[in-house]
mmCIF file of C-alpha atoms in Angstrom:
data_model
loop_
_atom_site.group_PDB
_atom_site.id
_atom_site.type_symbol
_atom_site.label_atom_id
_atom_site.label_comp_id
_atom_site.label_asym_id
_atom_site.label_seq_id
_atom_site.Cartn_x
_atom_site.Cartn_y
_atom_site.Cartn_z
ATOM 1 C CA UNK A 1 211.961 87.881 21.157
ATOM 2 C CA UNK A 2 213.718 85.096 23.266
ATOM 3 C CA UNK A 3 210.284 83.592 23.928
ATOM 4 C CA UNK A 4 209.885 82.904 20.292
ATOM 5 C CA UNK A 5 213.090 80.782 19.351
ATOM 6 C CA UNK A 6 214.413 77.402 20.305
ATOM 7 C CA UNK A 7 214.456 75.980 22.757
ATOM 8 C CA UNK A 8 211.156 77.448 23.432
ATOM 9 C CA UNK A 9 207.916 75.798 22.273
ATOM 10 C CA UNK A 10 205.582 78.495 20.623
ATOM 11 C CA UNK A 11 203.142 79.370 18.119
ATOM 12 C CA UNK A 12 204.834 80.581 15.036
ATOM 13 C CA UNK A 13 202.103 80.473 12.351
ATOM 14 C CA UNK A 14 198.476 80.940 12.136
ATOM 15 C CA UNK A 15 196.073 79.947 9.202
ATOM 16 C CA UNK A 16 192.782 81.797 8.753
ATOM 17 C CA UNK A 17 190.051 81.420 6.322
ATOM 18 C CA UNK A 18 188.371 84.520 4.577
ATOM 19 C CA UNK A 19 185.580 85.166 2.129
ATOM 20 C CA UNK A 20 187.325 87.289 -0.471
ATOM 21 C CA UNK A 21 191.201 86.452 -0.853
ATOM 22 C CA UNK A 22 191.967 89.669 -2.765
ATOM 23 C CA UNK A 23 190.239 91.881 -0.322
ATOM 24 C CA UNK A 24 192.021 90.388 2.564
ATOM 25 C CA UNK A 25 195.360 90.538 0.866
ATOM 26 C CA UNK A 26 194.779 94.248 0.231
ATOM 27 C CA UNK A 27 194.103 94.550 3.963
ATOM 28 C CA UNK A 28 196.964 92.687 5.354
ATOM 29 C CA UNK A 29 199.387 94.395 3.236
ATOM 30 C CA UNK A 30 198.078 97.989 3.233
ATOM 31 C CA UNK A 31 196.505 98.011 6.836
ATOM 32 C CA UNK A 32 198.590 95.386 8.831
ATOM 33 C CA UNK A 33 201.884 95.632 6.829
ATOM 34 C CA UNK A 34 202.578 92.075 5.936
ATOM 35 C CA UNK A 35 203.998 91.130 2.509
ATOM 36 C CA UNK A 36 203.120 88.339 0.254
ATOM 37 C CA UNK A 37 205.495 85.342 0.373
ATOM 38 C CA UNK A 38 203.544 82.852 -1.849
ATOM 39 C CA UNK A 39 200.046 83.107 -3.489
ATOM 40 C CA UNK A 40 197.739 80.778 -5.426
ATOM 41 C CA UNK A 41 194.205 80.946 -6.830
ATOM 42 C CA UNK A 42 192.761 80.593 -3.143
ATOM 43 C CA UNK A 43 195.614 80.733 -0.662
ATOM 44 C CA UNK A 44 198.464 83.017 0.272
ATOM 45 C CA UNK A 45 201.369 83.177 2.686
ATOM 46 C CA UNK A 46 202.214 86.225 4.279
ATOM 47 C CA UNK A 47 205.603 87.530 5.996
ATOM 48 C CA UNK A 48 207.445 90.317 7.796
ATOM 49 C CA UNK A 49 210.910 89.458 6.801
ATOM 50 C CA UNK A 50 210.168 88.199 3.342
ATOM 51 C CA UNK A 51 211.493 84.765 4.187
ATOM 52 C CA UNK A 52 209.175 83.198 7.028
ATOM 53 C CA UNK A 53 205.374 82.866 6.905
ATOM 54 C CA UNK A 54 203.595 84.068 10.134
ATOM 55 C CA UNK A 55 199.965 84.176 8.662
ATOM 56 C CA UNK A 56 198.480 82.328 5.879
ATOM 57 C CA UNK A 57 194.997 83.040 4.562
ATOM 58 C CA UNK A 58 192.577 81.011 2.341
ATOM 59 C CA UNK A 59 189.349 81.258 0.730
ATOM 60 C CA UNK A 60 187.581 78.105 0.905
ATOM 61 C CA UNK A 61 185.067 76.603 -1.476
ATOM 62 C CA UNK A 62 181.478 77.832 -0.631
ATOM 63 C CA UNK A 63 182.863 79.881 2.212
ATOM 64 C CA UNK A 64 180.234 81.390 4.505
ATOM 65 C CA UNK A 65 180.544 84.466 6.824
ATOM 66 C CA UNK A 66 182.149 84.109 10.371
ATOM 67 C CA UNK A 67 179.744 82.469 12.713
ATOM 68 C CA UNK A 68 178.991 83.594 16.203
ATOM 69 C CA UNK A 69 178.939 81.719 19.650
ATOM 70 C CA UNK A 70 181.438 78.767 18.319
ATOM 71 C CA UNK A 71 184.907 77.776 19.027
ATOM 72 C CA UNK A 72 187.844 78.856 17.167
ATOM 73 C CA UNK A 73 189.718 81.945 16.855
ATOM 74 C CA UNK A 74 189.411 84.861 19.241
ATOM 75 C CA UNK A 75 192.470 86.688 17.996
ATOM 76 C CA UNK A 76 195.896 85.964 16.756
ATOM 77 C CA UNK A 77 198.590 88.299 18.133
ATOM 78 C CA UNK A 78 201.448 89.941 16.003
ATOM 79 C CA UNK A 79 204.377 90.856 18.238
ATOM 80 C CA UNK A 80 206.644 93.665 17.097
ATOM 81 C CA UNK A 81 210.141 94.190 18.472
ATOM 82 C CA UNK A 82 210.083 97.778 20.059
ATOM 83 C CA UNK A 83 207.617 100.309 21.646
ATOM 84 C CA UNK A 84 208.607 102.602 18.865
ATOM 85 C CA UNK A 85 207.332 100.176 16.249
ATOM 86 C CA UNK A 86 204.131 99.979 18.046
ATOM 87 C CA UNK A 87 203.729 103.768 18.114
ATOM 88 C CA UNK A 88 204.625 103.681 14.344
ATOM 89 C CA UNK A 89 201.684 101.579 13.741
ATOM 90 C CA UNK A 90 199.446 103.606 15.772
ATOM 91 C CA UNK A 91 200.129 106.487 13.761
ATOM 92 C CA UNK A 92 199.744 104.652 10.676
ATOM 93 C CA UNK A 93 196.378 103.254 11.503
ATOM 94 C CA UNK A 94 195.177 106.796 12.488
ATOM 95 C CA UNK A 95 196.258 107.918 9.182
ATOM 96 C CA UNK A 96 194.358 105.133 7.484
ATOM 97 C CA UNK A 97 191.157 105.904 9.506
ATOM 98 C CA UNK A 98 191.217 102.346 11.151
ATOM 99 C CA UNK A 99 189.049 102.029 14.216
ATOM 100 C CA UNK A 100 190.824 100.210 16.999
ATOM 101 C CA UNK A 101 190.835 98.754 20.579
ATOM 102 C CA UNK A 102 193.612 98.983 23.124
ATOM 103 C CA UNK A 103 194.878 97.816 26.389
ATOM 104 C CA UNK A 104 197.843 97.831 28.809
ATOM 105 C CA UNK A 105 198.220 94.197 30.096
ATOM 106 C CA UNK A 106 201.253 95.049 32.400
ATOM 107 C CA UNK A 107 203.373 92.698 30.539
ATOM 108 C CA UNK A 108 202.637 94.324 27.393
ATOM 109 C CA UNK A 109 200.830 97.175 25.242
ATOM 110 C CA UNK A 110 198.319 96.074 22.728
ATOM 111 C CA UNK A 111 196.164 97.115 19.883
ATOM 112 C CA UNK A 112 193.076 95.293 18.825
ATOM 113 C CA UNK A 113 191.267 95.320 15.432
ATOM 114 C CA UNK A 114 189.376 93.088 12.971
ATOM 115 C CA UNK A 115 190.099 92.284 9.360
ATOM 116 C CA UNK A 116 187.283 92.575 6.909
ATOM 117 C CA UNK A 117 185.787 89.079 7.796
ATOM 118 C CA UNK A 118 185.785 89.832 11.676
ATOM 119 C CA UNK A 119 188.905 87.609 12.383
ATOM 120 C CA UNK A 120 190.404 89.208 15.431
ATOM 121 C CA UNK A 121 193.968 90.697 15.338
ATOM 122 C CA UNK A 122 196.207 91.924 18.121
ATOM 123 C CA UNK A 123 199.340 93.982 17.420
ATOM 124 C CA UNK A 124 201.472 94.295 20.645
ATOM 125 C CA UNK A 125 204.910 95.012 22.375
ATOM 126 C CA UNK A 126 206.121 93.125 25.151
ATOM 127 C CA UNK A 127 207.512 95.049 28.259
ATOM 128 C CA UNK A 128 210.837 93.898 29.544
ATOM 129 C CA UNK A 129 210.397 90.493 31.368
ATOM 130 C CA UNK A 130 212.240 92.097 34.335
ATOM 131 C CA UNK A 131 209.248 94.221 35.125
ATOM 132 C CA UNK A 132 206.485 91.450 34.833
ATOM 133 C CA UNK A 133 205.211 90.392 38.357
ATOM 134 C CA UNK A 134 204.894 86.782 39.131
ATOM 135 C CA UNK A 135 203.076 85.624 42.230
ATOM 136 C CA UNK A 136 202.855 81.893 43.191
ATOM 137 C CA UNK A 137 203.733 80.809 39.520
ATOM 138 C CA UNK A 138 201.210 83.222 38.009
ATOM 139 C CA UNK A 139 202.064 86.412 36.103
ATOM 140 C CA UNK A 140 200.112 89.586 36.867
ATOM 141 C CA UNK A 141 198.078 90.869 33.677
ATOM 142 C CA UNK A 142 195.239 93.268 33.548
ATOM 143 C CA UNK A 143 193.144 95.208 30.935
ATOM 144 C CA UNK A 144 194.185 98.890 32.136
ATOM 145 C CA UNK A 145 193.600 101.621 29.602
ATOM 146 C CA UNK A 146 196.575 102.269 26.991
ATOM 147 C CA UNK A 147 198.482 105.399 27.402
ATOM 148 C CA UNK A 148 198.618 106.778 23.862
ATOM 149 C CA UNK A 149 200.095 110.130 24.765
ATOM 150 C CA UNK A 150 203.016 108.276 26.297
ATOM 151 C CA UNK A 151 203.315 105.565 23.599
ATOM 152 C CA UNK A 152 203.326 108.116 20.898
ATOM 153 C CA UNK A 153 206.333 109.830 22.280
ATOM 154 C CA UNK A 154 208.345 106.917 21.308
ATOM 155 C CA UNK A 155 207.155 107.209 17.569
ATOM 156 C CA UNK A 156 208.825 108.604 14.571
ATOM 157 C CA UNK A 157 206.295 110.892 12.913
ATOM 158 C CA UNK A 158 208.914 111.932 10.240
ATOM 159 C CA UNK A 159 209.285 108.115 9.073
ATOM 160 C CA UNK A 160 207.297 106.917 6.200
ATOM 161 C CA UNK A 161 205.343 103.801 6.892
ATOM 162 C CA UNK A 162 206.962 100.716 5.374
ATOM 163 C CA UNK A 163 205.108 97.725 6.965
ATOM 164 C CA UNK A 164 205.861 95.720 9.865
ATOM 165 C CA UNK A 165 209.467 95.240 10.895
ATOM 166 C CA UNK A 166 211.322 92.306 9.631
ATOM 167 C CA UNK A 167 211.791 91.048 13.200
ATOM 168 C CA UNK A 168 208.116 90.691 13.715
ATOM 169 C CA UNK A 169 206.887 87.259 14.885
ATOM 170 C CA UNK A 170 203.523 85.645 15.627
ATOM 171 C CA UNK A 171 203.447 86.369 19.541
ATOM 172 C CA UNK A 172 200.426 84.144 20.597
ATOM 173 C CA UNK A 173 196.956 82.943 19.676
ATOM 174 C CA UNK A 174 193.773 83.369 21.939
ATOM 175 C CA UNK A 175 190.956 80.681 21.208
ATOM 176 C CA UNK A 176 187.452 80.160 22.073
ATOM 177 C CA UNK A 177 187.052 76.699 23.598
ATOM 178 C CA UNK A 178 184.088 74.596 24.602
ATOM 179 C CA UNK A 179 185.180 73.662 28.223
ATOM 180 C CA UNK A 180 188.108 75.225 30.073
ATOM 181 C CA UNK A 181 188.900 72.014 32.146
ATOM 182 C CA UNK A 182 189.104 69.864 28.987
ATOM 183 C CA UNK A 183 191.284 72.533 27.272
ATOM 184 C CA UNK A 184 193.764 72.753 30.148
ATOM 185 C CA UNK A 185 194.276 69.185 30.348
ATOM 186 C CA UNK A 186 194.968 68.892 26.456
ATOM 187 C CA UNK A 187 197.225 71.861 26.523
ATOM 188 C CA UNK A 188 199.074 70.941 29.690
ATOM 189 C CA UNK A 189 199.218 67.324 29.919
ATOM 190 C CA UNK A 190 199.207 66.745 26.062
ATOM 191 C CA UNK A 191 201.261 69.587 24.709
ATOM 192 C CA UNK A 192 203.373 70.252 27.646
ATOM 193 C CA UNK A 193 202.474 73.965 28.337
ATOM 194 C CA UNK A 194 202.287 75.570 31.669
ATOM 195 C CA UNK A 195 199.223 77.639 33.081
ATOM 196 C CA UNK A 196 200.654 81.054 33.972
ATOM 197 C CA UNK A 197 197.552 83.038 34.572
ATOM 198 C CA UNK A 198 193.697 82.362 35.339
ATOM 199 C CA UNK A 199 190.950 84.690 34.560
ATOM 200 C CA UNK A 200 188.358 83.324 37.172
ATOM 201 C CA UNK A 201 186.528 80.232 35.620
ATOM 202 C CA UNK A 202 186.292 81.848 32.141
ATOM 203 C CA UNK A 203 189.613 82.113 30.781
ATOM 204 C CA UNK A 204 193.363 80.810 31.259
ATOM 205 C CA UNK A 205 196.663 81.635 29.760
ATOM 206 C CA UNK A 206 199.466 79.054 29.145
ATOM 207 C CA UNK A 207 203.079 79.281 27.927
ATOM 208 C CA UNK A 208 206.467 77.778 27.664
ATOM 209 C CA UNK A 209 209.578 79.061 29.179
ATOM 210 C CA UNK A 210 208.040 81.592 31.529
ATOM 211 C CA UNK A 211 206.324 83.768 28.785
ATOM 212 C CA UNK A 212 203.276 85.674 29.819
ATOM 213 C CA UNK A 213 201.383 83.523 27.135
ATOM 214 C CA UNK A 214 201.805 81.775 23.902
ATOM 215 C CA UNK A 215 198.174 80.494 24.065
ATOM 216 C CA UNK A 216 194.855 82.086 25.771
ATOM 217 C CA UNK A 217 191.954 79.913 26.053
ATOM 218 C CA UNK A 218 188.421 81.130 26.984
ATOM 219 C CA UNK A 219 184.789 80.174 27.049
ATOM 220 C CA UNK A 220 183.348 83.746 26.379
ATOM 221 C CA UNK A 221 181.223 82.220 23.560
ATOM 222 C CA UNK A 222 179.395 79.996 26.048
ATOM 223 C CA UNK A 223 180.133 76.707 27.818
ATOM 224 C CA UNK A 224 179.549 73.848 25.292
ATOM 225 C CA UNK A 225 180.002 76.189 22.261
ATOM 226 C CA UNK A 226 180.147 74.147 19.126
ATOM 227 C CA UNK A 227 182.525 74.087 16.402
ATOM 228 C CA UNK A 228 182.343 76.320 13.518
ATOM 229 C CA UNK A 229 181.578 74.789 10.179
ATOM 230 C CA UNK A 230 184.412 73.735 8.100
ATOM 231 C CA UNK A 231 183.762 76.174 5.260
ATOM 232 C CA UNK A 232 183.184 79.152 7.614
ATOM 233 C CA UNK A 233 185.365 82.259 8.090
ATOM 234 C CA UNK A 234 187.868 81.936 10.932
ATOM 235 C CA UNK A 235 190.587 79.662 12.280
ATOM 236 C CA UNK A 236 191.769 76.835 9.790
ATOM 237 C CA UNK A 237 194.710 75.828 12.032
ATOM 238 C CA UNK A 238 197.855 77.068 13.908
ATOM 239 C CA UNK A 239 201.551 75.670 14.141
ATOM 240 C CA UNK A 240 203.338 75.122 17.126
ATOM 241 C CA UNK A 241 207.125 75.032 16.597
ATOM 242 C CA UNK A 242 208.970 72.448 18.674
ATOM 243 C CA UNK A 243 212.747 72.326 19.435
ATOM 244 C CA UNK A 244 213.411 68.973 17.821
ATOM 245 C CA UNK A 245 212.100 65.578 16.517
ATOM 246 C CA UNK A 246 212.761 64.054 19.844
ATOM 247 C CA UNK A 247 210.580 66.584 21.735
ATOM 248 C CA UNK A 248 207.824 66.090 19.177
ATOM 249 C CA UNK A 249 207.691 62.382 19.555
ATOM 250 C CA UNK A 250 207.407 62.764 23.346
ATOM 251 C CA UNK A 251 204.547 65.145 22.942
ATOM 252 C CA UNK A 252 202.753 62.894 20.505
ATOM 253 C CA UNK A 253 203.069 60.112 23.087
ATOM 254 C CA UNK A 254 201.600 62.455 25.643
ATOM 255 C CA UNK A 255 198.647 63.551 23.516
ATOM 256 C CA UNK A 256 197.888 59.839 22.661
ATOM 257 C CA UNK A 257 197.899 59.036 26.490
ATOM 258 C CA UNK A 258 195.157 61.508 27.167
ATOM 259 C CA UNK A 259 193.021 60.118 24.218
ATOM 260 C CA UNK A 260 193.820 62.690 21.549
ATOM 261 C CA UNK A 261 194.051 61.865 18.061
ATOM 262 C CA UNK A 262 197.345 62.658 16.050
ATOM 263 C CA UNK A 263 197.580 62.046 12.385
ATOM 264 C CA UNK A 264 200.601 62.443 9.898
ATOM 265 C CA UNK A 265 200.365 63.175 6.156
ATOM 266 C CA UNK A 266 203.257 63.964 4.061
ATOM 267 C CA UNK A 267 205.363 64.772 7.061
ATOM 268 C CA UNK A 268 202.746 67.142 8.696
ATOM 269 C CA UNK A 269 201.747 66.188 12.015
ATOM 270 C CA UNK A 270 198.333 67.212 13.070
ATOM 271 C CA UNK A 271 195.990 67.241 16.130
ATOM 272 C CA UNK A 272 192.834 68.754 17.398
ATOM 273 C CA UNK A 273 191.984 70.221 20.839
ATOM 274 C CA UNK A 274 188.846 69.060 22.561
ATOM 275 C CA UNK A 275 187.070 71.960 20.907
ATOM 276 C CA UNK A 276 188.044 71.367 17.491
ATOM 277 C CA UNK A 277 190.897 73.724 16.963
ATOM 278 C CA UNK A 278 193.368 72.111 14.678
ATOM 279 C CA UNK A 279 197.170 72.205 15.413
ATOM 280 C CA UNK A 280 200.106 71.389 13.415
ATOM 281 C CA UNK A 281 203.056 70.252 15.502
ATOM 282 C CA UNK A 282 206.284 71.206 13.588
ATOM 283 C CA UNK A 283 210.127 71.129 14.463
#
């Protein structure tokens, strides 16, 4: 988990919107294995370790269903500490009758599913960085089939499901954007990430500290896709954690140089990418 701690800049929290808070709380506890940290009438903060919020969910006023062909969330990705943890999650999801997708990305092994509102979720484990292949500054990633039989050998079928491990973190976020070139400029020249993989002219992956990616960006919902309505299911915002205040000040200056708007309200520093995805900049 060294790619998700200081001095690396990384996504540490995602905030999503749902239609029915109680339904979502049941799903994220019983299926995903998170715990409630705080809850109000229309919002809840969820945690794996009982201390740190990695996912918050809210039910907006006059909420409408997830809108297709818009910018916003493709999926958020929950990173578990070990392969045995992922194997145990597979066993749990099978027992719950949950439909899921899967992939072997070379750098990681991943499961894919959707919450009751269609918000995309990935649960994954990283392979050791020593086996990642880098060529000309880009890390090799693919979408090979996941070898479930091999993965499940690392599971513990005798162990009762007890939720996500305490060391679970938010591993990355993958976004739908309107224009890839504009997004690349914002996230690299503005926020300071580096491109580590390009998927043709449709997607790119960026990171800090030579991680395989902290953020994915794609135009799979269409070049020029519009923002989703503010009251629709989907992404509300995500938080990027930075090493210190000086680093954040430099990032704010870089964002302003490229024409991005940055605001501060009660100590919360916020910006938006060119596709309208809202980002909190924290230290």
